[in-house]
CSV table of C-alpha atoms in Angstrom, one decimal:
chain,number,residue,atom,x,y,z
A,1,MET,CA,-3.0,17.2,-2.1
A,2,SER,CA,0.1,15.2,-1.2
A,3,ASN,CA,1.0,17.0,2.0
A,4,ASN,CA,-2.5,16.7,3.5
A,5,LYS,CA,-4.8,13.8,4.3
A,6,ASP,CA,-7.4,12.6,1.8
A,7,THR,CA,-10.1,14.4,3.8
A,8,ASP,CA,-9.1,18.0,3.7
A,9,SER,CA,-12.6,19.3,2.8
A,10,ASP,CA,-15.8,20.4,4.5
A,11,VAL,CA,-17.0,16.8,4.6
A,12,SER,CA,-15.0,16.5,7.8
A,13,GLU,CA,-17.5,18.8,9.5
A,14,LEU,CA,-20.3,16.2,9.1
A,15,ASP,CA,-21.5,14.2,12.0
A,16,PRO,CA,-19.7,10.7,12.2
A,17,LYS,CA,-23.1,9.0,12.4
A,18,GLU,CA,-24.2,10.8,9.2
A,19,LEU,CA,-21.0,9.8,7.5
A,20,SER,CA,-21.5,6.1,8.2
A,21,GLN,CA,-25.1,6.2,7.1
A,22,ALA,CA,-24.1,7.9,3.8
A,23,ILE,CA,-22.1,4.9,2.8
A,24,LEU,CA,-23.3,1.6,1.3
A,25,PHE,CA,-21.4,-1.2,3.0
A,26,ASP,CA,-21.2,-4.8,1.9
A,27,LYS,CA,-20.2,-8.0,3.6
A,28,TYR,CA,-16.8,-8.2,2.0
A,29,ALA,CA,-15.1,-5.6,4.2
A,30,PRO,CA,-11.6,-4.5,2.9
A,31,GLN,CA,-8.6,-4.6,5.1
A,32,LEU,CA,-7.3,-1.1,5.9
A,33,GLY,CA,-3.5,-0.6,6.2
A,34,TYR,CA,-1.9,2.0,8.5
A,35,ALA,CA,1.7,3.2,8.6
A,36,GLU,CA,3.5,2.9,11.9
A,37,ASP,CA,7.1,3.1,13.2
A,38,PRO,CA,8.4,-0.5,13.3
A,39,GLU,CA,9.0,-1.8,16.8
A,40,THR,CA,11.5,-4.5,15.6
A,41,PRO,CA,13.6,-4.8,12.4
A,42,LEU,CA,11.5,-5.7,9.4
A,43,THR,CA,13.6,-8.5,8.1
A,44,ALA,CA,12.6,-11.2,5.5
A,45,GLU,CA,12.0,-13.9,8.1
A,46,THR,CA,9.4,-11.8,9.8
A,47,PHE,CA,7.4,-11.6,6.5
A,48,PRO,CA,6.7,-7.9,6.8
A,49,SER,CA,4.3,-5.6,5.2
A,50,LYS,CA,5.9,-2.2,5.0
A,51,SER,CA,6.5,1.0,3.0
A,52,GLY,CA,9.9,2.4,2.1
A,53,GLY,CA,13.3,1.1,3.2
A,54,LYS,CA,15.1,-1.6,1.4
A,55,PRO,CA,13.1,-4.6,0.2
A,56,ALA,CA,12.8,-7.6,2.5
A,57,TRP,CA,13.2,-10.3,-0.2
A,58,LEU,CA,10.8,-13.2,0.1
A,59,ASN,CA,13.2,-15.4,-1.9
A,60,PRO,CA,16.6,-14.5,-0.4
A,61,GLU,CA,18.6,-16.3,-3.1
A,62,THR,CA,17.3,-14.3,-6.1
A,63,ILE,CA,16.6,-10.6,-6.0
A,64,LEU,CA,15.6,-7.9,-8.5
A,65,ILE,CA,18.3,-5.9,-10.2
A,66,ALA,CA,18.3,-2.2,-11.3
A,67,GLU,CA,17.6,-3.1,-14.9
A,68,GLN,CA,14.3,-4.6,-13.9
A,69,VAL,CA,13.1,-1.6,-11.9
A,70,THR,CA,14.6,1.3,-13.9
A,71,CYS,CA,12.4,4.4,-14.4
A,72,GLY,CA,11.6,4.7,-18.1
A,73,ASN,CA,11.7,8.5,-17.9
A,74,CYS,CA,15.0,9.3,-16.1
A,75,GLU,CA,16.6,5.9,-16.6
A,76,GLN,CA,17.6,5.7,-12.9
A,77,PRO,CA,16.7,2.9,-10.4
A,78,MET,CA,13.3,3.2,-8.7
A,79,SER,CA,12.9,2.8,-4.9
A,80,LEU,CA,10.7,0.4,-3.0
A,81,LEU,CA,7.4,2.2,-2.4
A,82,LEU,CA,5.9,-0.7,-0.4
A,83,GLN,CA,5.7,-4.4,-0.1
A,84,LEU,CA,2.7,-6.4,1.3
A,85,TYR,CA,2.9,-9.9,2.6
A,86,THR,CA,-0.3,-11.5,1.4
A,87,PRO,CA,-0.3,-15.3,1.9
A,88,GLU,CA,-3.0,-17.4,0.2
A,89,ASP,CA,-4.6,-20.8,0.9
A,90,GLN,CA,-4.8,-21.6,-2.8
A,91,PRO,CA,-2.8,-22.6,-4.7
A,92,SER,CA,-0.2,-24.3,-2.6
A,93,GLU,CA,2.6,-22.4,-4.4
A,94,ALA,CA,1.4,-19.1,-2.8
A,95,PHE,CA,1.5,-20.1,0.8
A,96,HIS,CA,4.0,-17.3,1.2
A,97,ARG,CA,3.3,-14.4,-1.1
A,98,THR,CA,4.6,-10.8,-1.3
A,99,VAL,CA,3.7,-8.0,-3.7
A,100,TYR,CA,6.4,-5.4,-4.3
A,101,VAL,CA,5.6,-1.9,-5.7
A,102,PHE,CA,8.5,0.3,-6.9
A,103,CYS,CA,8.3,4.0,-7.8
A,104,CYS,CA,10.6,6.7,-9.1
A,105,LYS,CA,11.2,9.2,-6.4
A,106,LYS,CA,11.2,12.1,-8.9
A,107,GLY,CA,7.7,13.6,-9.0
A,108,GLY,CA,8.6,15.1,-12.4
A,109,CYS,CA,8.9,11.6,-13.9
A,110,VAL,CA,5.5,10.6,-12.5
A,111,LYS,CA,4.0,13.7,-14.0
A,112,GLN,CA,5.7,13.2,-17.3
A,113,ASP,CA,4.5,9.6,-17.9
A,114,TRP,CA,3.5,7.7,-14.8
A,115,THR,CA,3.2,4.4,-16.8
A,116,ARG,CA,7.0,4.4,-17.0
A,117,SER,CA,7.6,5.3,-13.3
A,118,PHE,CA,6.0,2.4,-11.4
A,119,LYS,CA,6.7,-1.4,-11.4
A,120,VAL,CA,4.8,-4.1,-9.5
A,121,PHE,CA,6.1,-7.7,-8.9
A,122,ARG,CA,4.6,-10.8,-7.3
A,123,SER,CA,6.8,-13.3,-5.5
A,124,GLN,CA,5.7,-16.5,-3.8
A,125,LEU,CA,6.9,-19.7,-2.1
A,126,PRO,CA,5.1,-22.9,-1.1
A,127,ARG,CA,4.7,-24.0,2.5
A,128,GLU,CA,7.6,-26.5,2.1
A,129,ASN,CA,10.5,-24.4,0.8
A,130,SER,CA,14.2,-24.2,1.1
A,131,TYR,CA,14.4,-21.0,3.1
A,132,TYR,CA,11.8,-20.9,5.9
A,133,PRO,CA,10.6,-23.6,8.3
A,134,PRO,CA,7.0,-24.6,8.0
A,135,PRO,CA,4.7,-22.9,10.6
A,136,ASN,CA,4.8,-24.6,13.9
A,137,GLU,CA,1.5,-26.4,14.4
A,138,THR,CA,2.4,-28.2,17.7
A,139,ASP,CA,2.6,-27.0,21.3
A,140,ASP,CA,6.4,-27.4,21.3
A,141,GLU,CA,7.7,-24.1,19.9
A,142,ASP,CA,11.1,-25.5,19.1
A,143,GLU,CA,10.2,-28.9,17.7
A,144,ASP,CA,9.6,-28.0,14.0
A,145,GLU,CA,12.3,-25.3,13.8
A,146,ALA,CA,14.9,-27.6,15.3
A,147,GLU,CA,14.4,-30.2,12.5
A,148,PHE,CA,14.5,-27.6,9.7
A,149,THR,CA,17.8,-26.9,7.9
A,150,PRO,CA,17.7,-24.0,5.5
A,151,LYS,CA,19.4,-24.2,2.1
A,152,SER,CA,23.0,-23.2,2.0
A,153,PHE,CA,23.6,-20.6,-0.8
A,154,LYS,CA,25.7,-17.6,-1.6
A,155,GLU,CA,23.6,-14.6,-0.7
A,156,PRO,CA,23.3,-12.1,-3.6
A,157,VAL,CA,25.2,-8.8,-3.0
A,158,GLN,CA,22.8,-5.9,-2.4
A,159,CYS,CA,23.2,-2.2,-3.2
A,160,VAL,CA,24.1,-0.3,0.0
A,161,ILE,CA,21.6,2.4,-0.9
A,162,CYS,CA,18.4,0.7,-2.1
A,163,GLY,CA,18.8,-3.1,-1.6
A,164,LEU,CA,18.6,-4.1,-5.3
A,165,GLY,CA,21.2,-6.4,-6.7
A,166,GLY,CA,24.6,-4.8,-6.4
A,167,ALA,CA,26.7,-5.8,-9.3
A,168,LYS,CA,29.1,-2.8,-9.1
A,169,ALA,CA,31.7,-2.6,-6.3
A,170,CYS,CA,33.6,0.4,-5.1
A,171,GLY,CA,36.9,0.4,-7.1
A,172,LYS,CA,38.9,1.6,-4.1
A,173,CYS,CA,37.8,-0.6,-1.2
A,174,GLY,CA,35.8,-3.3,-3.0
A,175,LYS,CA,33.5,-3.6,0.1
A,176,ALA,CA,30.6,-1.3,-0.9
A,177,PHE,CA,28.3,-2.5,-3.7
A,178,TYR,CA,25.8,-0.7,-5.8
A,179,CYS,CA,23.0,-1.4,-8.3
A,180,SER,CA,24.0,1.5,-10.6
A,181,ARG,CA,26.5,4.2,-11.1
A,182,GLU,CA,23.9,6.7,-9.9
A,183,HIS,CA,23.8,5.1,-6.4
A,184,GLN,CA,27.6,4.7,-6.4
A,185,MET,CA,28.0,8.4,-7.0
A,186,ALA,CA,25.4,9.3,-4.5
A,187,ASP,CA,27.1,7.2,-1.8
A,188,TRP,CA,30.5,8.7,-2.7
A,189,ASN,CA,29.5,12.3,-2.7
A,190,MET,CA,26.5,12.6,-0.3
A,191,CYS,CA,26.7,9.6,2.1
A,192,ARG,CA,30.4,10.1,3.1
A,193,HIS,CA,31.8,7.0,1.5
A,194,LYS,CA,34.5,9.2,-0.1
A,195,GLU,CA,35.5,10.3,3.4
A,196,PHE,CA,35.5,6.8,5.1
A,197,CYS,CA,36.4,4.5,2.2
A,198,ASN,CA,39.0,2.0,3.3
A,199,LYS,CA,39.1,3.4,6.8
A,200,ALA,CA,38.0,2.0,10.1
A,201,ILE,CA,34.9,3.7,11.3
A,202,SER,CA,33.2,3.9,14.7
A,203,GLU,CA,29.7,2.7,15.5
A,204,GLU,CA,28.5,6.3,15.6
A,205,GLU,CA,30.0,7.0,12.2
A,206,LYS,CA,28.5,3.9,10.8
A,207,GLU,CA,25.1,4.9,12.1
A,208,THR,CA,25.5,8.3,10.5
A,209,ILE,CA,26.3,6.7,7.1
A,210,GLU,CA,23.3,4.4,7.3
A,211,LYS,CA,21.0,7.4,8.0
A,212,LEU,CA,22.4,9.3,5.0
A,213,ARG,CA,21.9,6.2,2.8
A,214,ALA,CA,18.4,5.7,4.1
A,215,ALA,CA,17.6,9.3,3.2
A,216,ARG,CA,18.2,8.4,-0.5
A,217,ILE,CA,15.1,6.1,-0.5
A,218,PHE,CA,11.6,6.3,1.0
A,219,THR,CA,11.3,6.3,4.8
A,220,GLU,CA,10.6,2.8,6.2
A,221,LYS,CA,7.3,2.3,8.0
A,222,GLU,CA,5.5,-0.9,9.0
A,223,ILE,CA,2.0,-1.5,7.5
A,224,VAL,CA,-0.5,-2.9,10.1
A,225,SER,CA,-4.0,-3.8,9.1
A,226,GLU,CA,-7.6,-4.2,10.5
A,227,PRO,CA,-11.0,-4.7,8.8
A,228,GLU,CA,-12.9,-1.6,7.7
A,229,GLY,CA,-16.1,-0.9,9.8
A,230,LYS,CA,-18.5,1.9,9.9
A,231,GLY,CA,-16.2,4.3,11.7
A,232,GLU,CA,-15.1,4.3,15.3
A,233,ASP,CA,-17.7,6.9,16.5
A,234,ALA,CA,-20.5,5.2,14.6
A,235,GLU,CA,-19.7,1.8,16.1
A,236,GLU,CA,-19.6,3.2,19.6
A,237,GLU,CA,-23.0,4.8,19.0
A,238,GLU,CA,-24.4,1.5,17.8
A,239,GLU,CA,-23.2,-0.2,20.9
A,240,GLN,CA,-24.8,2.4,23.1
A,241,ALA,CA,-28.1,2.2,21.1
A,242,ALA,CA,-28.1,-1.6,21.5
A,243,PHE,CA,-27.5,-1.3,25.2
A,244,PHE,CA,-30.3,1.3,25.6
A,245,LYS,CA,-32.8,-0.9,23.6
A,246,GLU,CA,-31.9,-4.0,25.7
A,247,ASN,CA,-32.4,-2.2,29.0
A,248,ASN,CA,-35.4,-0.1,27.9
A,249,PRO,CA,-37.5,-2.3,25.6
A,250,GLN,CA,-40.6,-0.2,26.0
A,251,GLU,CA,-39.0,3.0,24.8
A,252,PRO,CA,-39.2,3.9,21.1
A,253,SER,CA,-35.9,3.8,19.2
A,254,SER,CA,-34.2,7.1,18.6
A,255,ASP,CA,-32.3,5.8,15.7
A,256,SER,CA,-33.8,6.7,12.3
A,257,LYS,CA,-32.9,5.5,8.8
A,258,ALA,CA,-34.7,8.4,7.3
A,259,LEU,CA,-31.8,10.9,7.3
A,260,VAL,CA,-34.1,13.9,7.9
A,261,LEU,CA,-32.4,17.0,6.6
A,262,ALA,CA,-32.5,20.4,8.3
A,263,GLY,CA,-32.3,24.0,7.1
A,264,ASP,CA,-30.9,24.5,3.7
A,265,GLU,CA,-30.3,20.8,3.3
A,266,ALA,CA,-34.0,20.1,3.1
A,267,GLU,CA,-34.2,21.9,-0.3
A,268,GLU,CA,-34.9,20.0,-3.4
A,269,ASP,CA,-31.9,18.5,-5.2
A,270,THR,CA,-30.2,20.9,-7.6
A,271,LYS,CA,-27.5,20.2,-10.1
A,272,VAL,CA,-24.1,20.6,-8.4
A,273,ASP,CA,-20.9,20.5,-10.5
A,274,VAL,CA,-19.2,17.9,-8.4
A,275,ASP,CA,-17.9,14.4,-8.9
A,276,ASP,CA,-20.2,12.0,-7.1
A,277,VAL,CA,-17.4,9.3,-7.2
A,278,PHE,CA,-15.1,11.7,-5.4
A,279,LEU,CA,-17.8,12.5,-2.8
A,280,GLN,CA,-18.2,8.8,-2.1
A,281,PHE,CA,-14.4,8.5,-1.8
A,282,GLN,CA,-14.3,11.3,0.7
A,283,LEU,CA,-17.1,10.0,2.8
A,284,ARG,CA,-15.6,6.5,2.9
A,285,ILE,CA,-12.1,7.7,3.8
A,286,GLN,CA,-13.4,10.1,6.4
A,287,LEU,CA,-14.4,7.2,8.7
A,288,TYR,CA,-10.8,6.1,9.0
A,289,PRO,CA,-8.7,9.1,7.9
A,290,ASP,CA,-5.3,7.6,8.8
A,291,GLN,CA,-5.6,4.7,6.4
A,292,VAL,CA,-2.9,4.4,3.7
A,293,ILE,CA,-3.8,1.1,2.1
A,294,ARG,CA,-7.1,-0.5,1.1
A,295,TYR,CA,-6.7,-4.2,0.6
A,296,ASP,CA,-9.7,-5.8,-1.3
A,297,ARG,CA,-8.4,-8.7,-3.3
A,298,VAL,CA,-10.8,-10.7,-5.5
A,299,GLU,CA,-10.3,-14.4,-4.9
A,300,TYR,CA,-12.1,-17.7,-5.1
A,301,ASP,CA,-15.8,-17.2,-5.6
A,302,MET,CA,-16.0,-13.6,-4.5
A,303,PRO,CA,-17.9,-11.3,-6.8
A,304,THR,CA,-16.0,-8.7,-8.9
A,305,ARG,CA,-14.8,-5.9,-6.7
A,306,GLU,CA,-14.5,-2.3,-7.6
A,307,PRO,CA,-11.8,-0.1,-6.1
A,308,LEU,CA,-12.7,3.0,-4.3
A,309,TRP,CA,-12.1,5.3,-7.2
A,310,VAL,CA,-11.1,9.0,-6.6
A,311,GLN,CA,-12.8,10.3,-9.7
A,312,GLN,CA,-15.4,9.2,-12.3
A,313,ASN,CA,-13.0,9.6,-15.2
A,314,TYR,CA,-9.7,8.1,-16.1
A,315,LYS,CA,-10.5,4.5,-15.2
A,316,PRO,CA,-8.8,1.6,-17.1
A,317,GLU,CA,-10.8,0.3,-20.0
A,318,SER,CA,-9.4,-3.2,-19.4
A,319,ILE,CA,-6.6,-4.8,-17.4
A,320,PRO,CA,-4.1,-7.0,-19.4
A,321,ASP,CA,-4.2,-10.7,-18.7
A,322,CYS,CA,-1.4,-12.4,-16.8
A,323,GLU,CA,1.5,-13.0,-19.1
A,324,LEU,CA,2.3,-16.4,-17.4
A,325,CYS,CA,-1.0,-18.2,-17.3
A,326,LYS,CA,-3.0,-15.9,-19.7
A,327,GLY,CA,-5.7,-15.8,-17.0
A,328,PRO,CA,-7.4,-12.5,-15.8
A,329,ARG,CA,-5.9,-10.1,-13.4
A,330,THR,CA,-8.1,-8.6,-10.7
A,331,PHE,CA,-8.0,-5.7,-8.3
A,332,GLU,CA,-6.0,-6.5,-5.1
A,333,PHE,CA,-5.3,-3.2,-3.3
A,334,GLN,CA,-5.0,0.5,-3.6
A,335,VAL,CA,-2.4,2.9,-2.2
A,336,LEU,CA,-3.9,6.2,-0.9
A,337,SER,CA,-2.3,9.6,-1.1
A,338,THR,CA,-2.1,9.6,2.7
A,339,LEU,CA,1.0,7.4,2.3
A,340,LEU,CA,2.9,10.3,0.9
A,341,ASN,CA,2.9,11.8,4.4
A,342,TYR,CA,5.1,8.9,5.6
A,343,LEU,CA,7.6,8.6,2.8
A,344,GLY,CA,9.9,11.5,3.7
A,345,VAL,CA,9.4,13.4,0.4
A,346,ASN,CA,9.4,17.1,0.1
A,347,HIS,CA,5.8,18.2,-0.5
A,348,ASP,CA,6.8,21.8,-1.2
A,349,ALA,CA,8.9,21.1,-4.3
A,350,ALA,CA,7.3,22.0,-7.6
A,351,ASP,CA,7.8,18.5,-8.9
A,352,SER,CA,6.9,16.7,-5.6
A,353,LEU,CA,5.6,13.1,-5.8
A,354,ASP,CA,1.8,13.0,-5.9
A,355,TRP,CA,-1.2,10.8,-6.8
A,356,GLY,CA,-4.8,10.4,-5.9
A,357,SER,CA,-4.7,6.6,-5.6
A,358,LEU,CA,-2.6,3.8,-7.0
A,359,PHE,CA,-4.5,0.6,-7.9
A,360,VAL,CA,-2.7,-2.7,-8.1
A,361,TYR,CA,-4.0,-5.7,-10.2
A,362,THR,CA,-2.6,-9.2,-9.9
A,363,CYS,CA,-3.2,-12.6,-11.3
A,364,LYS,CA,-6.4,-13.9,-9.9
A,365,LYS,CA,-5.2,-17.5,-9.8
A,366,ASN,CA,-1.8,-16.8,-8.2
A,367,CYS,CA,-0.4,-18.8,-11.0
A,368,ALA,CA,2.9,-20.8,-10.5
A,369,LEU,CA,6.0,-18.9,-11.3
A,370,GLY,CA,7.9,-21.9,-12.6
A,371,LYS,CA,11.6,-21.1,-12.7
A,372,GLU,CA,10.9,-17.4,-12.4
A,373,VAL,CA,11.1,-15.8,-8.9
A,374,PHE,CA,9.1,-12.7,-9.8
A,375,ALA,CA,6.0,-12.1,-12.0
A,376,GLU,CA,5.4,-8.6,-13.1
A,377,GLU,CA,1.9,-7.3,-12.4
A,378,VAL,CA,-0.1,-4.1,-13.3
A,379,LEU,CA,-0.6,-0.7,-11.6
A,380,TRP,CA,-3.1,2.0,-12.5
A,381,LYS,CA,-2.9,5.6,-11.3
A,382,GLN,CA,-5.7,8.1,-10.7
A,383,ASP,CA,-5.3,11.8,-9.7
A,384,PHE,CA,-7.9,13.9,-8.0
A,385,SER,CA,-10.4,15.5,-10.4
A,386,ALA,CA,-10.7,19.3,-10.3
A,387,ASP,CA,-14.5,18.9,-10.4
A,388,GLY,CA,-14.4,16.9,-7.2
A,389,MET,CA,-12.3,19.2,-5.0
A,390,GLN,CA,-15.1,21.6,-4.0
A,391,LEU,CA,-17.0,19.6,-1.4
A,392,GLY,CA,-19.4,21.1,1.2
A,393,PRO,CA,-22.1,19.8,3.5
A,394,LYS,CA,-24.9,20.4,1.0
A,395,GLU,CA,-23.2,18.2,-1.6
A,396,ALA,CA,-22.5,15.5,0.9
A,397,ALA,CA,-26.2,15.7,2.0
A,398,MET,CA,-27.2,15.1,-1.6
A,399,LEU,CA,-25.1,11.9,-1.7
A,400,ARG,CA,-26.6,10.8,1.6
A,401,ARG,CA,-30.1,11.0,0.2
A,402,LYS,CA,-29.1,9.2,-2.9
A,403,ASN,CA,-27.5,6.3,-1.0
A,404,ALA,CA,-30.4,6.2,1.5
A,405,ALA,CA,-32.8,5.8,-1.4
A,406,ALA,CA,-30.8,2.9,-2.8
A,407,LYS,CA,-31.0,0.9,0.5
């Protein structure tokens, strides 16, 4: 499933209007994230949301080290899967807020025990902090920034491969730093540091080295977002219908909520061995098939939100409370399998990285971190159910009728 979109089934043959009608929408529309090539460098001061690449550390003075993001199966450093910049109005400590997700690149480790192959961290800063000027709220673009002087500090050394804290230096040149022996050996043998160590290199050679190093981690893409709707085609049809009704008030409406079925689809419901949750997932994703993230954070007085599960089974019985404030964690966002198409992984390998969806849960209160810079949060993984993979128009029609009856 990893090398295809989440919609590689017969549901794609359904009419876009039928797709939108089959889904029960609510007023709390999630934000959908899409992976795009970055137009400008995704540096920390731009507060990026992105997948892959080296982390853009929100707190530039303190960064994670390999021991904090080591895969529990292979004992090697994980790579940044994605980071989302998710600022909050409350509390004040979370004015700047980033959630980091790390993942072992080895699909075999994820298949062996996925609970030991992912890590999630929350980091946040108040509006008034030592590193970034407060947002400019005046007409003068230079006024506030000119008055701000960032804190002077010694920047932590980063691994040239992955961007984690680099405590190990090359013993020969002392200029290249690494988070672990694994990345030091990879740089020496596969990224040409052995060839260029202690030598002057041209800009072209430097660019080649950086490309080789970048190939050791996930490919970097920018994550851009927009609210979920009813699908582009359905929205266009609604606009056309509204225009027709406005200009032809005497004509009966051609739009019908009845979802009249034709041909074989008009038969009575029969038991079909298919996962209804997966059907709902497919129908929802089909409206915007390029989405890679669904952001649906529970906050303030919002009702409890359910993720868009990919199967009926293998849901968490409970989510552990926040270790810092002992308050509840709630669902924040999910990572779809479509992101795998943008990570630069080999889908043909027997142990290729794969998942149905990854669900991230974070502290509902955005509790203060105190002296800590990072708070570890929780991730849950679902794979696609074998029962849900056989999806045809008849099964989708059954779901449409079920949802229509519930309206």
